[in-house]
CSV table of C-alpha atoms and ligand atoms in Angstrom, one decimal:
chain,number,residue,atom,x,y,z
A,484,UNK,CA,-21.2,-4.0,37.3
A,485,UNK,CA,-18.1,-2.6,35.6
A,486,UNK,CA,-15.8,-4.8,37.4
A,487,UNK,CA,-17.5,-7.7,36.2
A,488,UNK,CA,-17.1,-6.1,32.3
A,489,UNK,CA,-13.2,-4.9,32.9
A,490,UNK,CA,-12.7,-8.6,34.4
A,491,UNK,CA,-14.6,-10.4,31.0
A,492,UNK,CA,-13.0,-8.4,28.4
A,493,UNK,CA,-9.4,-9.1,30.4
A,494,UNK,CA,-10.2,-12.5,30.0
A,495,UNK,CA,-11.3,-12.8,26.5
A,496,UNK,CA,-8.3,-10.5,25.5
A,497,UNK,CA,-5.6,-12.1,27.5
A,498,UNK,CA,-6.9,-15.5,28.2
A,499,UNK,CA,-6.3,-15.2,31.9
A,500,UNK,CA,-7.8,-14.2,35.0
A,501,UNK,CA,-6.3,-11.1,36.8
A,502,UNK,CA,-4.7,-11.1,39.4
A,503,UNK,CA,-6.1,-7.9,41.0
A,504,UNK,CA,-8.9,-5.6,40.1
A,505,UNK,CA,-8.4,-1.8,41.7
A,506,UNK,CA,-10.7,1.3,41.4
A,507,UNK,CA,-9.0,4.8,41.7
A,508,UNK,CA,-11.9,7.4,41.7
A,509,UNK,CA,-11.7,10.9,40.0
A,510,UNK,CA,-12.0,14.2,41.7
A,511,UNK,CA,-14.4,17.1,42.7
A,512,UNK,CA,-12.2,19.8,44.3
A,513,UNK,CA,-14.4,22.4,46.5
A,514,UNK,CA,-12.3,25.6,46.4
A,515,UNK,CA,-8.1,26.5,46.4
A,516,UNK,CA,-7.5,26.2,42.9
A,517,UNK,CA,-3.9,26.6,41.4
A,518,UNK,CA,-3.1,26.8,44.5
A,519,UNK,CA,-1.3,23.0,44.9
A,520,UNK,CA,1.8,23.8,42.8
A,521,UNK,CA,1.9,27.3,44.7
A,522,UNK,CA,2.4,25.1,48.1
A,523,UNK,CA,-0.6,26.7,49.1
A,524,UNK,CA,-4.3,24.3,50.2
A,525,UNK,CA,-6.8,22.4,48.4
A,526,UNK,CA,-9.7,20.8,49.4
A,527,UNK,CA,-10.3,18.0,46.9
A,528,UNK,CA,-12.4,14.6,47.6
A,529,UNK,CA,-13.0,11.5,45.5
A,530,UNK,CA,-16.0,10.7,43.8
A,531,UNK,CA,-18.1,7.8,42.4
A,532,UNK,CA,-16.8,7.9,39.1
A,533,UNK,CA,-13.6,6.4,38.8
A,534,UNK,CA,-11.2,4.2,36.4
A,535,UNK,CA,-11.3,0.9,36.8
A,536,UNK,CA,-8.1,-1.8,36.0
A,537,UNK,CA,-7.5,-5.6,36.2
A,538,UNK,CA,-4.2,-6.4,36.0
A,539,UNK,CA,-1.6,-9.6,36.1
A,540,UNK,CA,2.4,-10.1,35.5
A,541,UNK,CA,3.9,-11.7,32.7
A,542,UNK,CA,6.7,-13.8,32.7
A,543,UNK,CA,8.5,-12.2,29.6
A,544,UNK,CA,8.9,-8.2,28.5
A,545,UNK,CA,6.1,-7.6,27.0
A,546,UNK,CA,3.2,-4.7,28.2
A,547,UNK,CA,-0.2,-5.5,26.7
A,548,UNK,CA,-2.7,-3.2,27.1
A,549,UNK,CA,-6.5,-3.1,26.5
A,550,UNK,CA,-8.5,0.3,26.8
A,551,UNK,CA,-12.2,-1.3,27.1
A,552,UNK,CA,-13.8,1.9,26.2
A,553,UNK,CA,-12.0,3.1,23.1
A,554,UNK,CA,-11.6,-0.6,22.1
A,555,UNK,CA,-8.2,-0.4,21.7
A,556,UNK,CA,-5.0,-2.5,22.0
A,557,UNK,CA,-1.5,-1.2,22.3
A,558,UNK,CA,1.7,-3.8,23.3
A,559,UNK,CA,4.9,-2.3,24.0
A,560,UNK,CA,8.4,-4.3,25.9
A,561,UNK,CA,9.8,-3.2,28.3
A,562,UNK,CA,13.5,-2.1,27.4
A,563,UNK,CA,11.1,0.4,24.8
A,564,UNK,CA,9.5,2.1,27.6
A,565,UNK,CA,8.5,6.0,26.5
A,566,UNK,CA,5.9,8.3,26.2
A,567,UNK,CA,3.7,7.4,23.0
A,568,UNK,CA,3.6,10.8,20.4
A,569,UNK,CA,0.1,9.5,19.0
A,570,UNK,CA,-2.3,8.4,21.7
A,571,UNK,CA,-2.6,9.7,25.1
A,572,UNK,CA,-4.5,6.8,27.1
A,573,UNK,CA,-1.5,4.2,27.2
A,574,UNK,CA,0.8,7.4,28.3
A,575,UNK,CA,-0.9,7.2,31.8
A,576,UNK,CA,-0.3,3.6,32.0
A,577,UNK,CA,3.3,3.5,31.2
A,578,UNK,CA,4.4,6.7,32.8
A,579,UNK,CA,3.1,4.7,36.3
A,580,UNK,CA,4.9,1.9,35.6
A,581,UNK,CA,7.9,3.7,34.9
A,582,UNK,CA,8.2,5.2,37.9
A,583,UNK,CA,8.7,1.3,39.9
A,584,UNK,CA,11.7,1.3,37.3
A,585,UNK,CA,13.1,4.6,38.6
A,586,UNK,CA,12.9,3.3,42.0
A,587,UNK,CA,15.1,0.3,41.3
A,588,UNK,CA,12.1,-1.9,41.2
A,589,UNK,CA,13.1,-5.0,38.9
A,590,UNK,CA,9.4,-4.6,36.9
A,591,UNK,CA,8.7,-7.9,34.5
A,592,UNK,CA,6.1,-7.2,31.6
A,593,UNK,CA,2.0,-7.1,32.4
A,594,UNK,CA,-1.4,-7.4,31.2
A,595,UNK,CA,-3.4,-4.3,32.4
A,596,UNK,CA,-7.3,-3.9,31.0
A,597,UNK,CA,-9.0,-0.3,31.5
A,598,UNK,CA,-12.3,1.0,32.3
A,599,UNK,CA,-13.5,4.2,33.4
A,600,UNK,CA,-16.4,6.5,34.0
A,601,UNK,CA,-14.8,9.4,35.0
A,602,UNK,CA,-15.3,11.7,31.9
A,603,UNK,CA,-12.6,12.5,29.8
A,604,UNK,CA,-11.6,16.0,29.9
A,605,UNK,CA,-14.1,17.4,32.2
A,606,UNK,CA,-11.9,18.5,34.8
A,607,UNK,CA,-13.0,15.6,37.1
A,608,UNK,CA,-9.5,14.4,37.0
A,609,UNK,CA,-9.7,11.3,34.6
A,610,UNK,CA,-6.0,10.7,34.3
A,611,UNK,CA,-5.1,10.8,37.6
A,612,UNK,CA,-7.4,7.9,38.1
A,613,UNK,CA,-5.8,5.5,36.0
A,614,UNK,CA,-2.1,6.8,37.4
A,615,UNK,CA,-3.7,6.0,41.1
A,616,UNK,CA,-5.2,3.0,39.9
A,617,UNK,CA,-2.1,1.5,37.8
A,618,UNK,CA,0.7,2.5,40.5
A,619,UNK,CA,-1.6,0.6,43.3
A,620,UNK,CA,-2.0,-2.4,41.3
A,621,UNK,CA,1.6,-2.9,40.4
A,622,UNK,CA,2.6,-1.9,44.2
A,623,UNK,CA,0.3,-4.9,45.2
A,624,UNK,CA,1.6,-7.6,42.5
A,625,UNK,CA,5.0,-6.6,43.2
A,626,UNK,CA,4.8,-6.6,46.6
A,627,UNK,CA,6.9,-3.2,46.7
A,628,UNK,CA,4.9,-2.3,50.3
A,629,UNK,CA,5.3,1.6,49.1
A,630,UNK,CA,2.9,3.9,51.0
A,631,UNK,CA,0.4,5.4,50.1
A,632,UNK,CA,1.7,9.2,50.0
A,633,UNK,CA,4.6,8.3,47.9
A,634,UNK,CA,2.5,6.2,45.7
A,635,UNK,CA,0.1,9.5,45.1
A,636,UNK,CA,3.9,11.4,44.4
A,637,UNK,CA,4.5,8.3,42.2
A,638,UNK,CA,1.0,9.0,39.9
A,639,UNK,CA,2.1,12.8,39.6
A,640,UNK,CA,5.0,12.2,38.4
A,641,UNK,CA,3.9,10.1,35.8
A,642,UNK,CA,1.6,12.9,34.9
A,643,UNK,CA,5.1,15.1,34.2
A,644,UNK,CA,7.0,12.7,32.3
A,645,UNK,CA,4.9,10.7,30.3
A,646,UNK,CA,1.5,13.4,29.9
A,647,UNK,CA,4.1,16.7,29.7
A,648,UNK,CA,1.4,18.2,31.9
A,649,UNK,CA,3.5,19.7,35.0
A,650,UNK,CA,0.4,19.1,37.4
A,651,UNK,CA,0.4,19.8,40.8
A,652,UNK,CA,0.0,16.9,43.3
A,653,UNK,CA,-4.0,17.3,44.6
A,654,UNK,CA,-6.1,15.4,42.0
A,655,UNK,CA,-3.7,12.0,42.7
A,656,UNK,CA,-4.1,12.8,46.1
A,657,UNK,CA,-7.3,13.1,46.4
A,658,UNK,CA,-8.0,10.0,44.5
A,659,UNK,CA,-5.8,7.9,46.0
A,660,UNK,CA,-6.6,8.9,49.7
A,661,UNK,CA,-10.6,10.2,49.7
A,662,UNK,CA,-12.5,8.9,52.5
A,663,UNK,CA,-16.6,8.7,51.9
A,664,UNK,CA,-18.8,11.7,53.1
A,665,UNK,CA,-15.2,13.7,54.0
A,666,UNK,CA,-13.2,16.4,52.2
A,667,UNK,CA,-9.6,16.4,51.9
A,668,UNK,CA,-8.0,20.2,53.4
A,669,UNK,CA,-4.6,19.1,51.9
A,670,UNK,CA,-1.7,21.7,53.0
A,671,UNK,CA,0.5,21.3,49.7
A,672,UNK,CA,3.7,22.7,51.0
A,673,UNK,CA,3.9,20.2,54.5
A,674,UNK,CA,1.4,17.4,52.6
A,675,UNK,CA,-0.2,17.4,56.1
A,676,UNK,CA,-3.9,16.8,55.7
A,677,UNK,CA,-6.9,16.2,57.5
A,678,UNK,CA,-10.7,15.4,56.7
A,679,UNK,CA,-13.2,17.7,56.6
A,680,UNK,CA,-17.1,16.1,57.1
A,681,UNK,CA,-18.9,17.3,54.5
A,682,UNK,CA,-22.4,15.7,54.2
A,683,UNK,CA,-24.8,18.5,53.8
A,684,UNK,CA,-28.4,18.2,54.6
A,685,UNK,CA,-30.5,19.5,51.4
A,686,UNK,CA,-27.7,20.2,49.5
A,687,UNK,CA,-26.2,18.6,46.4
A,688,UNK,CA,-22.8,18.8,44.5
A,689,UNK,CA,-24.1,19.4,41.5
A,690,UNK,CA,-21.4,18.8,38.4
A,691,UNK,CA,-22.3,21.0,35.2
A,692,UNK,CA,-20.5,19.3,32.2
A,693,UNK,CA,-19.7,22.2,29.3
A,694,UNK,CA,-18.3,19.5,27.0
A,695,UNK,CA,-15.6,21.8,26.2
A,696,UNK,CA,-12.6,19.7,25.8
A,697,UNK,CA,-9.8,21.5,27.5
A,698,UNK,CA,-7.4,21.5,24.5
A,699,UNK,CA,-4.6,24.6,25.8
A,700,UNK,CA,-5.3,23.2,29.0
A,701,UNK,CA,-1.8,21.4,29.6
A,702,UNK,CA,0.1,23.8,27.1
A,703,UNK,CA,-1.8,27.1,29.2
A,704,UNK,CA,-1.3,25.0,32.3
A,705,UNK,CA,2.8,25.1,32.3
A,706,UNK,CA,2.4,28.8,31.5
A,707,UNK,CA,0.8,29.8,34.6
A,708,UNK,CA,3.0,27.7,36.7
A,709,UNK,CA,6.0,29.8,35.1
A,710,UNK,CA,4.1,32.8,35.4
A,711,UNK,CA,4.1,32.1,39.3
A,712,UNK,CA,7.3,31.0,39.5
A,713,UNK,CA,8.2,34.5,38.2
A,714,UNK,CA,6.3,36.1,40.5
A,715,UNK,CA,8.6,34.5,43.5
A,716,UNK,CA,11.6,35.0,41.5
A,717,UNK,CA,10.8,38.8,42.2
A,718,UNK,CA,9.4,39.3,45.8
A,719,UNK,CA,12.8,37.1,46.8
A,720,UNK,CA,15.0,39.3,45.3
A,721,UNK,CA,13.9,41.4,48.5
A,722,UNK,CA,12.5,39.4,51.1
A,723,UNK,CA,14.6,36.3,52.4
A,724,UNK,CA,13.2,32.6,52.7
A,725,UNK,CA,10.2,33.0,50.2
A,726,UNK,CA,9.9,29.8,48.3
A,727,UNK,CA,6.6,30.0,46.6
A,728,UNK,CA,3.7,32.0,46.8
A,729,UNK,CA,2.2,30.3,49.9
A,730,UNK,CA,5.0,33.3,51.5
A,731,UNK,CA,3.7,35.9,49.5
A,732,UNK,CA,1.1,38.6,50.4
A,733,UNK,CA,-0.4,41.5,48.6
A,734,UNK,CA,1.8,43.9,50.0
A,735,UNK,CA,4.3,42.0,48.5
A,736,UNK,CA,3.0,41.9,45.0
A,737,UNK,CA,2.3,45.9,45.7
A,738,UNK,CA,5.8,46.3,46.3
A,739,UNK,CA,7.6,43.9,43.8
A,740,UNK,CA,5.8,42.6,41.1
A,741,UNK,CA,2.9,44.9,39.9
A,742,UNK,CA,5.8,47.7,39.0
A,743,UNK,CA,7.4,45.3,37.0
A,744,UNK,CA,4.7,43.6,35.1
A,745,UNK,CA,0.6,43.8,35.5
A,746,UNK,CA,0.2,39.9,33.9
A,747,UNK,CA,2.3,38.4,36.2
A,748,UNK,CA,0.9,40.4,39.3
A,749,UNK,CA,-2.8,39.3,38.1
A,750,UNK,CA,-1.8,35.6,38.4
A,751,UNK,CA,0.0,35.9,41.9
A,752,UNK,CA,-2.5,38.1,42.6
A,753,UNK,CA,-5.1,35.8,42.4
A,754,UNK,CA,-3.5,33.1,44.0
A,755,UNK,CA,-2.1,34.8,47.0
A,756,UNK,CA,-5.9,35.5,47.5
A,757,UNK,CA,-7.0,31.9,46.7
A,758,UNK,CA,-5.1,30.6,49.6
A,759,UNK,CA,-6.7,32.8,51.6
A,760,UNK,CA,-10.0,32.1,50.5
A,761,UNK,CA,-9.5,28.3,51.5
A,762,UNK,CA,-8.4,29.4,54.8
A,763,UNK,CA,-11.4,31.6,55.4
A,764,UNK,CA,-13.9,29.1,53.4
A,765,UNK,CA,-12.8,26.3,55.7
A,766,UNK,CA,-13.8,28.3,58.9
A,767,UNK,CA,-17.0,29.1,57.2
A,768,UNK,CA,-17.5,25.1,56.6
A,769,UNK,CA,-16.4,24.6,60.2
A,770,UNK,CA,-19.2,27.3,61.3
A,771,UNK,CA,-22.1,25.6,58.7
A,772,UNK,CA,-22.2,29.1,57.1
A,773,UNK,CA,-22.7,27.4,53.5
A,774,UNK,CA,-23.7,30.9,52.2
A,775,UNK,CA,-20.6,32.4,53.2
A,776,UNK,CA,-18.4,29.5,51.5
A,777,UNK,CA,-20.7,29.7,48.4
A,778,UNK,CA,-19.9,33.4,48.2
A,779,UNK,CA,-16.3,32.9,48.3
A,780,UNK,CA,-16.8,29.9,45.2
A,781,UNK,CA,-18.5,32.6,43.3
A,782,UNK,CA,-15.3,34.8,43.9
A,783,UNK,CA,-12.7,32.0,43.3
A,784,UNK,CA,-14.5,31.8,39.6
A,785,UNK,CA,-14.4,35.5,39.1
A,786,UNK,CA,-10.8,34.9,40.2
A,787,UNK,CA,-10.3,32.3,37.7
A,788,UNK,CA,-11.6,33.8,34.8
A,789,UNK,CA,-10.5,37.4,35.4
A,790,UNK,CA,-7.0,37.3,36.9
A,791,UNK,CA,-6.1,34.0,36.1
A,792,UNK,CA,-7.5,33.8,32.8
A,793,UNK,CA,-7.9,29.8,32.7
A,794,UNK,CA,-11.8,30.3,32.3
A,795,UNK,CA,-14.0,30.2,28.9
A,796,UNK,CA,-17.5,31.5,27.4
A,797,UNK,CA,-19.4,28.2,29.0
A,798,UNK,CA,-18.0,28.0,31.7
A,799,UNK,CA,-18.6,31.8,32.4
A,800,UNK,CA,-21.9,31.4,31.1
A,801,UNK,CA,-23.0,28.3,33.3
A,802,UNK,CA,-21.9,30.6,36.2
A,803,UNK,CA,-23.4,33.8,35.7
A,804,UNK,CA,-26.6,32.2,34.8
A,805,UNK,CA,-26.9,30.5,38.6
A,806,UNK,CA,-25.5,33.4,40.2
A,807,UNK,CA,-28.7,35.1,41.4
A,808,UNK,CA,-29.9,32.1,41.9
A,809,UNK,CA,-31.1,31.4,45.8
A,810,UNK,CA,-31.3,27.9,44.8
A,811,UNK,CA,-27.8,27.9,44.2
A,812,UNK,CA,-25.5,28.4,47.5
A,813,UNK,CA,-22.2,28.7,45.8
A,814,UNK,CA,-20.4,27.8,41.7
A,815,UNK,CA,-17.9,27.8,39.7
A,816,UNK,CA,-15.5,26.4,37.3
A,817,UNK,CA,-13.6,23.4,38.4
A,818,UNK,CA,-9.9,21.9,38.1
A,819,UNK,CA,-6.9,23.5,35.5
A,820,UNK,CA,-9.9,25.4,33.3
A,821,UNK,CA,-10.5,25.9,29.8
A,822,UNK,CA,-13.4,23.8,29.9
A,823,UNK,CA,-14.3,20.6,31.8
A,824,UNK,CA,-17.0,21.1,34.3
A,825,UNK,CA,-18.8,23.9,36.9
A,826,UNK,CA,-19.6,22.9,40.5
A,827,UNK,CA,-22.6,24.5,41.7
A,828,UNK,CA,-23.7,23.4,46.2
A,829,UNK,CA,-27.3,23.2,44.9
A,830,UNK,CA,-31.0,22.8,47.3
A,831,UNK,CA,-31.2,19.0,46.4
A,832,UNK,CA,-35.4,19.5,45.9
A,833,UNK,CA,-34.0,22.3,43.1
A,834,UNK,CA,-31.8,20.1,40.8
A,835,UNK,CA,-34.6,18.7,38.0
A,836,UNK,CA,-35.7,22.1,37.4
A,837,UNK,CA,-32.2,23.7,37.3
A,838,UNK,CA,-30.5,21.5,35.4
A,839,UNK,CA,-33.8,21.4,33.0
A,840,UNK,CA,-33.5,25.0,32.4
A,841,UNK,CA,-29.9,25.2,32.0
A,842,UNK,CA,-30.0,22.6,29.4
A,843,UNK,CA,-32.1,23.6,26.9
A,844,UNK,CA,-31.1,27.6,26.8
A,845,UNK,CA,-27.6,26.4,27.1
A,846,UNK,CA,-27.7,23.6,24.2
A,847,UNK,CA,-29.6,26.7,22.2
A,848,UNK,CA,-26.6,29.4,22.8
A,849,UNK,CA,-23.6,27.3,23.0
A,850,UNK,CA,-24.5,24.6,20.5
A,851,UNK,CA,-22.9,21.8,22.9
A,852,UNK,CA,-24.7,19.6,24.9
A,853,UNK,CA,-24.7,20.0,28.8
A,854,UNK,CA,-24.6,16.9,30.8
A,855,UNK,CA,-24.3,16.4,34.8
A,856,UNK,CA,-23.7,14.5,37.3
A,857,UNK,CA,-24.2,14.6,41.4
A,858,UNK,CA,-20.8,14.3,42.8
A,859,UNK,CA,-21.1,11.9,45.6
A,860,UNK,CA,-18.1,11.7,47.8
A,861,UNK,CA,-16.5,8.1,48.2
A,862,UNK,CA,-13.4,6.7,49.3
A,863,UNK,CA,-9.7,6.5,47.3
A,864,UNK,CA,-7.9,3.9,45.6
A,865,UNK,CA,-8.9,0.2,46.7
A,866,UNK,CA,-8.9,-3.4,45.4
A,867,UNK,CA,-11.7,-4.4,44.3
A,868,UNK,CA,-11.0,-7.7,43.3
B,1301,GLA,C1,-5.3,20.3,37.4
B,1301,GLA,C2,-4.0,19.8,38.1
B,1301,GLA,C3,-4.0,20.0,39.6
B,1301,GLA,C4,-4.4,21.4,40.0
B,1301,GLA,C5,-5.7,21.9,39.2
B,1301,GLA,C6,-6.0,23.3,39.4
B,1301,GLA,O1,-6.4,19.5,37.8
B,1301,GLA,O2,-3.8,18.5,37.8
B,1301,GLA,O3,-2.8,19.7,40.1
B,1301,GLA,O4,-3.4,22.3,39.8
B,1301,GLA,O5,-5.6,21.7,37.8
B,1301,GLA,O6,-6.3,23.6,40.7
């Protein structure tokens, strides 16, 4: 049991017992992506893989931390509180801390020991994880009482300051407040959200790992987010009370943005009809018409890697190859892109003899290995010890 192995190594490293042991899951997101930071939907849900932390006060300064994993150390005090230039793991830690400071939260120094299966850099939402996971723990041992929405606001922002990615706000949501065997349709503009059943009978999530590590990601990331900020900039100039693209329609783009530039009507584009792709796949959910919501996956990736551009060879590759597939009800890629993992709604009996085929032509073309998982759907941020 991992909380049995995060709760041994805290001890042998800090010579202690915790005080609390949390797990914050990562994230499987079924379709609306780049759509959160638009103010547009997302329909996210937590998974069984998640990071793991035990954690105590100190009574001095001093932040010790422990990544179990990497088997590395890194101590810092308080007062010298920044992002780290050379290693990215402690970034996540301290960034959530930070943010108690911001609020006026008198924060002493801690002990926090990390362990997590959610792999790194497959778009399952890794980071997140720990940011969910650290800002719970501290909220608990500090008694802060801060709910749980503004603690998911709490996690993003340590994902802007201290990680430089400017993320939108669904993967922390969606860790922090997943419910087992239920989808999250989470209305980024209002943060109004409900739960959406989703056990299928027969079917699988099925999680196709390129092991492409998404290196532009963050820097490509911020791009597009500027790109789309353009994009409003423009159809304001002539139409009153738009605030983001979740106003915007194609007309719109017709009229105001494709004259002046085709790159930044592509992106729009794309997200103006990823919104309403959400909208429409959720009826289709509602309805049980998986093949209708699979066809609209297939059109979000085509979306992704042709308008939005945030796609790459694998992850094209892994989604052509499963496209005529009747095995395979919907796919695509997953999360900010360049890399990470596919999603494929897969005929459970059908997995084994996908996923062997897959492997060996893919290994043999792409000269990676391709892993997987089964996402199964579990519930957000809780103490575990
Ligand atoms: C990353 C970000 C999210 C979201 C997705 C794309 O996972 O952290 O906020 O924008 O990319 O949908």
């Amino acid at each position: 049991m991992i909380s049995n192995l995060i709760t041994e190594n805290f001890r042998e490293k800090f010579l202690q017992e915790p005080q609390i042991v949390v797990r914050s899951p990562g994230r499987i997101n079924i379709i609306g992506e780049h759509t959160d930071y638009n103010e547009g939907f997302v329909l996210p849900a937590a998974i069984d893989k998640a990071a793991y932390i035990a954690a105590s006060l100190r009574d001095d300064d001093e932040i010790h931390l422990l990544a179990i994993d990497l088997n590395e150390s890194f101590s810092i005090k308080l007062s010298d509180m920044r992002p780290v230039a050379d290693i990215s793991w402690p970034n996540y830690i301290l960034g959530s801390a930070a943010q108690f400071i911001k609020r006026g939260v008198k924060l002493p120094g801690f002990n926090i020991a990390l362990s997590s299966d959610v792999p790194i850099g497959a778009g399952l939402s890794s980071s997140a994880a720990v940011e969910c996971a650290v800002v719970f723990a501290l909220n608990e041992l500090l008694e802060t009482n801060i709910d749980r929405l503004t603690m998911v606001q709490m996690a993003q922002k340590a994902e802007h300051e201290f990680a430089g990615v400017l993320c939108g706000i669904m993967d922390q949501f969606a860790s922090m407040m997943g419910k087992k065997d239920y989808l999250i349709k989470l209305d980024c503009r209002s943060l109004e959200y409900e739960y959406v059943p989703f056990k299928l009978e027969g079917i699988k999530v099925l999680l196709l790992n390129t092991n492409v590590k998404h290196s532009l990601a963050s820097s490509e990331y911020n791009t597009r987010r500027k790109e789309c900020e353009t994009a409003v900039e423009w159809v304001r100039e002539h139409v009153e009370g738009v605030n983001s693209l979740r106003n915007v329609d194609e007309k719109m783009l017709n009229n105001y943005v494709l004259p002046k530039d085709k790159l930044i009507d592509k992106r729009s584009r794309f997200v103006v009809q990823e919104i309403e792709r959400l909208t429409e796949g959720c009826k289709d959910l509602q309805h049980g018409d998986l093949a209708a919501l699979g066809k609209k996956m297939f059109a979000t990736h085509d979306g992704l890697s042709k308008m939005y551009e945030v796609s790459c060879k694998e992850l094209d590759w892994l989604v052509d190859k499963v496209r005529a597939n009747k095995n395979v009800i919907g796919a695509r890629m997953m999360g900010g892109g360049f890399g990470g993992c596919t999603i494929n709604l897969v005929k459970e009996n059908a997995i084994d003899e996908l996923v062997a085929s897959l492997k060996s032509a893919y290994e043999k073309e792409m000269e990676l290995p391709l892993t997987y998982y089964i996402g199964s759907i579990e519930n957000g941020t809780e103490i575990i010890a």
